[in-house]
Amino acid sequence: THHLLIVEHPPVYTLGKSGDISNLLIDEEERNAKGLEFFKINRGGDITFHGPGQIVMYPILDLEKFYTDIGKYLRNLEEIVIKTLADYGITGDRSKGETGVWLDPSVKGRERKICAIGVRCSRWITMHGLALNVNTNLGYFNNIIPCGIQDKQVTSIAKELGAEVD
């Protein structure tokens, strides 16, 4: 009944169902020239990037077998990432009112998102999931306003540690 897909995508931008297309800062011609794909999809959240060096997890779970609380599910996904980052000596945290995992979320000008989370749930079956930047080329995020959030940075495990990780 339950499945967990863990993948690494070719470079692609995805826009969630409530996302704003104006957060995509690169036109179709530029995307094609750079080999970047773009899809509107049915998950929550705004725009994000998926690509090489990023772990994307798609949990397909029947939440009726656990609990029927999407907020709790999102917090649990965040907790998995926070605990994983701790294994690398990185202190992940939550940012009030924003889904995902952040570093220094309460330090103005230092807030950095390391993991985006966007899910959909239908009849308590989960779809979509999370994207953790590991060795991701963060330059791809310059073509979007990540998650529709202005004036905050995106980071990766490699950037934080100063070296790529396996």
mmCIF file of C-alpha atoms in Angstrom:
data_model
loop_
_atom_site.group_PDB
_atom_site.id
_atom_site.type_symbol
_atom_site.label_atom_id
_atom_site.label_comp_id
_atom_site.label_asym_id
_atom_site.label_seq_id
_atom_site.Cartn_x
_atom_site.Cartn_y
_atom_site.Cartn_z
ATOM 1 C CA THR A 1 0.000 0.000 0.000
ATOM 2 C CA HIS A 2 2.812 2.416 0.842
ATOM 3 C CA HIS A 3 5.658 3.379 -1.501
ATOM 4 C CA LEU A 4 8.626 5.738 -1.348
ATOM 5 C CA LEU A 5 10.174 6.893 -4.616
ATOM 6 C CA ILE A 6 13.573 8.593 -4.373
ATOM 7 C CA VAL A 7 14.760 10.147 -7.618
ATOM 8 C CA GLU A 8 17.058 12.702 -9.207
ATOM 9 C CA HIS A 9 15.473 14.673 -12.043
ATOM 10 C CA PRO A 10 16.953 16.268 -15.160
ATOM 11 C CA PRO A 11 16.705 20.090 -14.875
ATOM 12 C CA VAL A 12 13.039 21.077 -14.581
ATOM 13 C CA TYR A 13 10.912 23.846 -13.083
ATOM 14 C CA THR A 14 7.526 22.897 -11.644
ATOM 15 C CA LEU A 15 4.723 25.281 -10.726
ATOM 16 C CA GLY A 16 2.188 24.200 -8.114
ATOM 17 C CA LYS A 17 -1.546 24.669 -8.578
ATOM 18 C CA SER A 18 -1.660 27.865 -6.500
ATOM 19 C CA GLY A 19 1.615 29.172 -7.925
ATOM 20 C CA ASP A 20 2.130 32.434 -9.777
ATOM 21 C CA ILE A 21 3.615 32.107 -13.289
ATOM 22 C CA SER A 22 5.301 35.502 -12.812
ATOM 23 C CA ASN A 23 7.699 33.722 -10.410
ATOM 24 C CA LEU A 24 9.219 32.052 -13.489
ATOM 25 C CA LEU A 25 11.797 34.592 -14.678
ATOM 26 C CA ILE A 26 12.988 32.812 -17.842
ATOM 27 C CA ASP A 27 10.979 32.501 -21.061
ATOM 28 C CA GLU A 28 10.404 29.378 -23.140
ATOM 29 C CA GLU A 29 13.102 30.242 -25.690
ATOM 30 C CA GLU A 30 15.746 30.683 -22.954
ATOM 31 C CA ARG A 31 14.614 27.472 -21.221
ATOM 32 C CA ASN A 32 14.879 25.498 -24.459
ATOM 33 C CA ALA A 33 18.336 26.923 -25.159
ATOM 34 C CA LYS A 34 19.487 25.805 -21.692
ATOM 35 C CA GLY A 35 17.731 22.412 -21.852
ATOM 36 C CA LEU A 36 15.320 23.255 -19.029
ATOM 37 C CA GLU A 37 11.813 21.829 -18.865
ATOM 38 C CA PHE A 38 8.754 23.432 -17.250
ATOM 39 C CA PHE A 39 5.508 21.853 -16.009
ATOM 40 C CA LYS A 40 2.410 23.074 -14.222
ATOM 41 C CA ILE A 41 1.497 20.356 -11.711
ATOM 42 C CA ASN A 42 -1.210 19.652 -9.150
ATOM 43 C CA ARG A 43 0.765 19.822 -5.897
ATOM 44 C CA GLY A 44 0.601 22.586 -3.341
ATOM 45 C CA GLY A 45 3.188 25.335 -3.264
ATOM 46 C CA ASP A 46 4.529 27.698 -5.890
ATOM 47 C CA ILE A 47 7.497 27.280 -8.236
ATOM 48 C CA THR A 48 10.603 25.234 -7.583
ATOM 49 C CA PHE A 49 13.523 23.627 -9.383
ATOM 50 C CA HIS A 50 14.387 19.932 -9.541
ATOM 51 C CA GLY A 51 17.645 18.696 -10.992
ATOM 52 C CA PRO A 52 20.961 16.905 -10.673
ATOM 53 C CA GLY A 53 22.453 16.814 -7.186
ATOM 54 C CA GLN A 54 19.039 17.073 -5.535
ATOM 55 C CA ILE A 55 17.219 14.248 -3.766
ATOM 56 C CA VAL A 56 13.516 14.272 -4.583
ATOM 57 C CA MET A 57 11.303 12.018 -2.465
ATOM 58 C CA TYR A 58 7.766 11.032 -3.378
ATOM 59 C CA PRO A 59 6.081 9.263 -0.450
ATOM 60 C CA ILE A 60 2.891 7.549 -1.611
ATOM 61 C CA LEU A 61 1.149 6.782 1.652
ATOM 62 C CA ASP A 62 -2.379 6.018 2.783
ATOM 63 C CA LEU A 63 -2.614 8.477 5.660
ATOM 64 C CA GLU A 64 -5.774 6.755 6.914
ATOM 65 C CA LYS A 65 -3.424 4.013 8.118
ATOM 66 C CA PHE A 66 -1.526 6.615 10.233
ATOM 67 C CA TYR A 67 -3.474 9.842 10.837
ATOM 68 C CA THR A 68 -5.692 12.150 8.782
ATOM 69 C CA ASP A 69 -3.890 15.442 9.340
ATOM 70 C CA ILE A 70 -2.061 17.120 6.435
ATOM 71 C CA GLY A 71 -0.386 19.672 8.724
ATOM 72 C CA LYS A 72 1.067 16.866 10.829
ATOM 73 C CA TYR A 73 2.204 15.087 7.667
ATOM 74 C CA LEU A 74 4.021 18.227 6.431
ATOM 75 C CA ARG A 75 5.695 18.743 9.836
ATOM 76 C CA ASN A 76 6.799 15.085 9.806
ATOM 77 C CA LEU A 77 8.367 15.497 6.348
ATOM 78 C CA GLU A 78 10.204 18.568 7.664
ATOM 79 C CA GLU A 79 11.366 16.599 10.713
ATOM 80 C CA ILE A 80 12.845 13.838 8.528
ATOM 81 C CA VAL A 81 14.947 16.458 6.726
ATOM 82 C CA ILE A 82 15.924 18.277 9.941
ATOM 83 C CA LYS A 83 17.193 14.994 11.415
ATOM 84 C CA THR A 84 19.040 14.103 8.197
ATOM 85 C CA LEU A 85 20.750 17.505 8.129
ATOM 86 C CA ALA A 86 21.790 17.044 11.774
ATOM 87 C CA ASP A 87 23.726 13.938 10.675
ATOM 88 C CA TYR A 88 25.842 16.334 8.574
ATOM 89 C CA GLY A 89 26.255 18.872 11.381
ATOM 90 C CA ILE A 90 23.747 21.287 9.804
ATOM 91 C CA THR A 91 20.981 22.808 11.926
ATOM 92 C CA GLY A 92 17.765 22.749 9.923
ATOM 93 C CA ASP A 93 14.699 24.560 11.188
ATOM 94 C CA ARG A 94 11.165 25.628 10.320
ATOM 95 C CA SER A 95 10.167 29.125 9.225
ATOM 96 C CA LYS A 96 6.889 30.320 10.738
ATOM 97 C CA GLY A 97 4.129 30.233 8.127
ATOM 98 C CA GLU A 98 6.340 28.679 5.423
ATOM 99 C CA THR A 99 6.529 24.978 4.594
ATOM 100 C CA GLY A 100 9.968 23.460 4.022
ATOM 101 C CA VAL A 101 13.275 23.325 5.859
ATOM 102 C CA TRP A 102 15.396 26.395 6.417
ATOM 103 C CA LEU A 103 18.728 27.422 7.891
ATOM 104 C CA ASP A 104 18.729 30.513 10.130
ATOM 105 C CA PRO A 105 15.048 31.275 9.420
ATOM 106 C CA SER A 106 14.852 33.898 12.172
ATOM 107 C CA VAL A 107 18.038 35.779 11.217
ATOM 108 C CA LYS A 108 17.017 38.590 8.832
ATOM 109 C CA GLY A 109 19.145 38.420 5.676
ATOM 110 C CA ARG A 110 20.557 34.972 6.530
ATOM 111 C CA GLU A 111 17.424 32.870 5.841
ATOM 112 C CA ARG A 112 18.227 30.027 3.431
ATOM 113 C CA LYS A 113 15.907 27.311 2.199
ATOM 114 C CA ILE A 114 17.552 23.917 1.827
ATOM 115 C CA CYS A 115 14.466 21.756 1.264
ATOM 116 C CA ALA A 116 11.232 22.535 -0.565
ATOM 117 C CA ILE A 117 8.071 20.598 0.251
ATOM 118 C CA GLY A 118 4.929 20.485 -1.870
ATOM 119 C CA VAL A 119 2.300 17.792 -1.551
ATOM 120 C CA ARG A 120 -1.135 16.801 -2.726
ATOM 121 C CA CYS A 121 -3.468 14.467 -0.930
ATOM 122 C CA SER A 122 -6.556 12.840 -2.434
ATOM 123 C CA ARG A 123 -8.704 10.487 -0.339
ATOM 124 C CA TRP A 124 -5.816 10.572 2.167
ATOM 125 C CA ILE A 125 -3.352 9.154 -0.390
ATOM 126 C CA THR A 126 -0.263 11.394 -0.574
ATOM 127 C CA MET A 127 1.419 12.535 -3.778
ATOM 128 C CA HIS A 128 4.468 14.665 -4.562
ATOM 129 C CA GLY A 129 6.798 15.322 -1.628
ATOM 130 C CA LEU A 130 10.104 17.020 -0.924
ATOM 131 C CA ALA A 131 13.271 18.176 -2.673
ATOM 132 C CA LEU A 132 16.489 18.360 -0.643
ATOM 133 C CA ASN A 133 19.375 20.297 -2.163
ATOM 134 C CA VAL A 134 22.482 18.156 -1.705
ATOM 135 C CA ASN A 135 25.013 18.985 -4.455
ATOM 136 C CA THR A 136 22.541 21.039 -6.488
ATOM 137 C CA ASN A 137 23.785 23.752 -8.862
ATOM 138 C CA LEU A 138 22.042 26.645 -7.121
ATOM 139 C CA GLY A 139 22.388 28.843 -10.212
ATOM 140 C CA TYR A 140 19.188 27.258 -11.552
ATOM 141 C CA PHE A 141 17.267 29.042 -8.789
ATOM 142 C CA ASN A 142 18.273 32.427 -10.277
ATOM 143 C CA ASN A 143 15.665 31.881 -13.028
ATOM 144 C CA ILE A 144 12.774 31.735 -10.540
ATOM 145 C CA ILE A 145 11.486 33.284 -7.340
ATOM 146 C CA PRO A 146 11.757 30.012 -5.376
ATOM 147 C CA CYS A 147 8.446 29.056 -3.759
ATOM 148 C CA GLY A 148 7.283 32.590 -4.562
ATOM 149 C CA ILE A 149 9.278 33.917 -1.595
ATOM 150 C CA GLN A 150 11.188 37.137 -2.313
ATOM 151 C CA ASP A 151 14.472 38.160 -0.682
ATOM 152 C CA LYS A 152 15.439 34.773 0.756
ATOM 153 C CA GLN A 153 18.273 32.564 -0.411
ATOM 154 C CA VAL A 154 18.434 28.912 -1.392
ATOM 155 C CA THR A 155 21.277 26.707 -0.194
ATOM 156 C CA SER A 156 22.503 23.105 -0.347
ATOM 157 C CA ILE A 157 24.324 20.665 1.900
ATOM 158 C CA ALA A 158 27.428 21.057 -0.296
ATOM 159 C CA LYS A 159 27.350 24.866 -0.049
ATOM 160 C CA GLU A 160 26.945 24.750 3.716
ATOM 161 C CA LEU A 161 29.764 22.211 4.182
ATOM 162 C CA GLY A 162 32.051 23.709 1.531
ATOM 163 C CA ALA A 163 32.353 20.368 -0.273
ATOM 164 C CA GLU A 164 30.183 17.944 -2.206
ATOM 165 C CA VAL A 165 28.800 14.936 -0.356
ATOM 166 C CA ASP A 166 28.018 11.438 -1.574
#
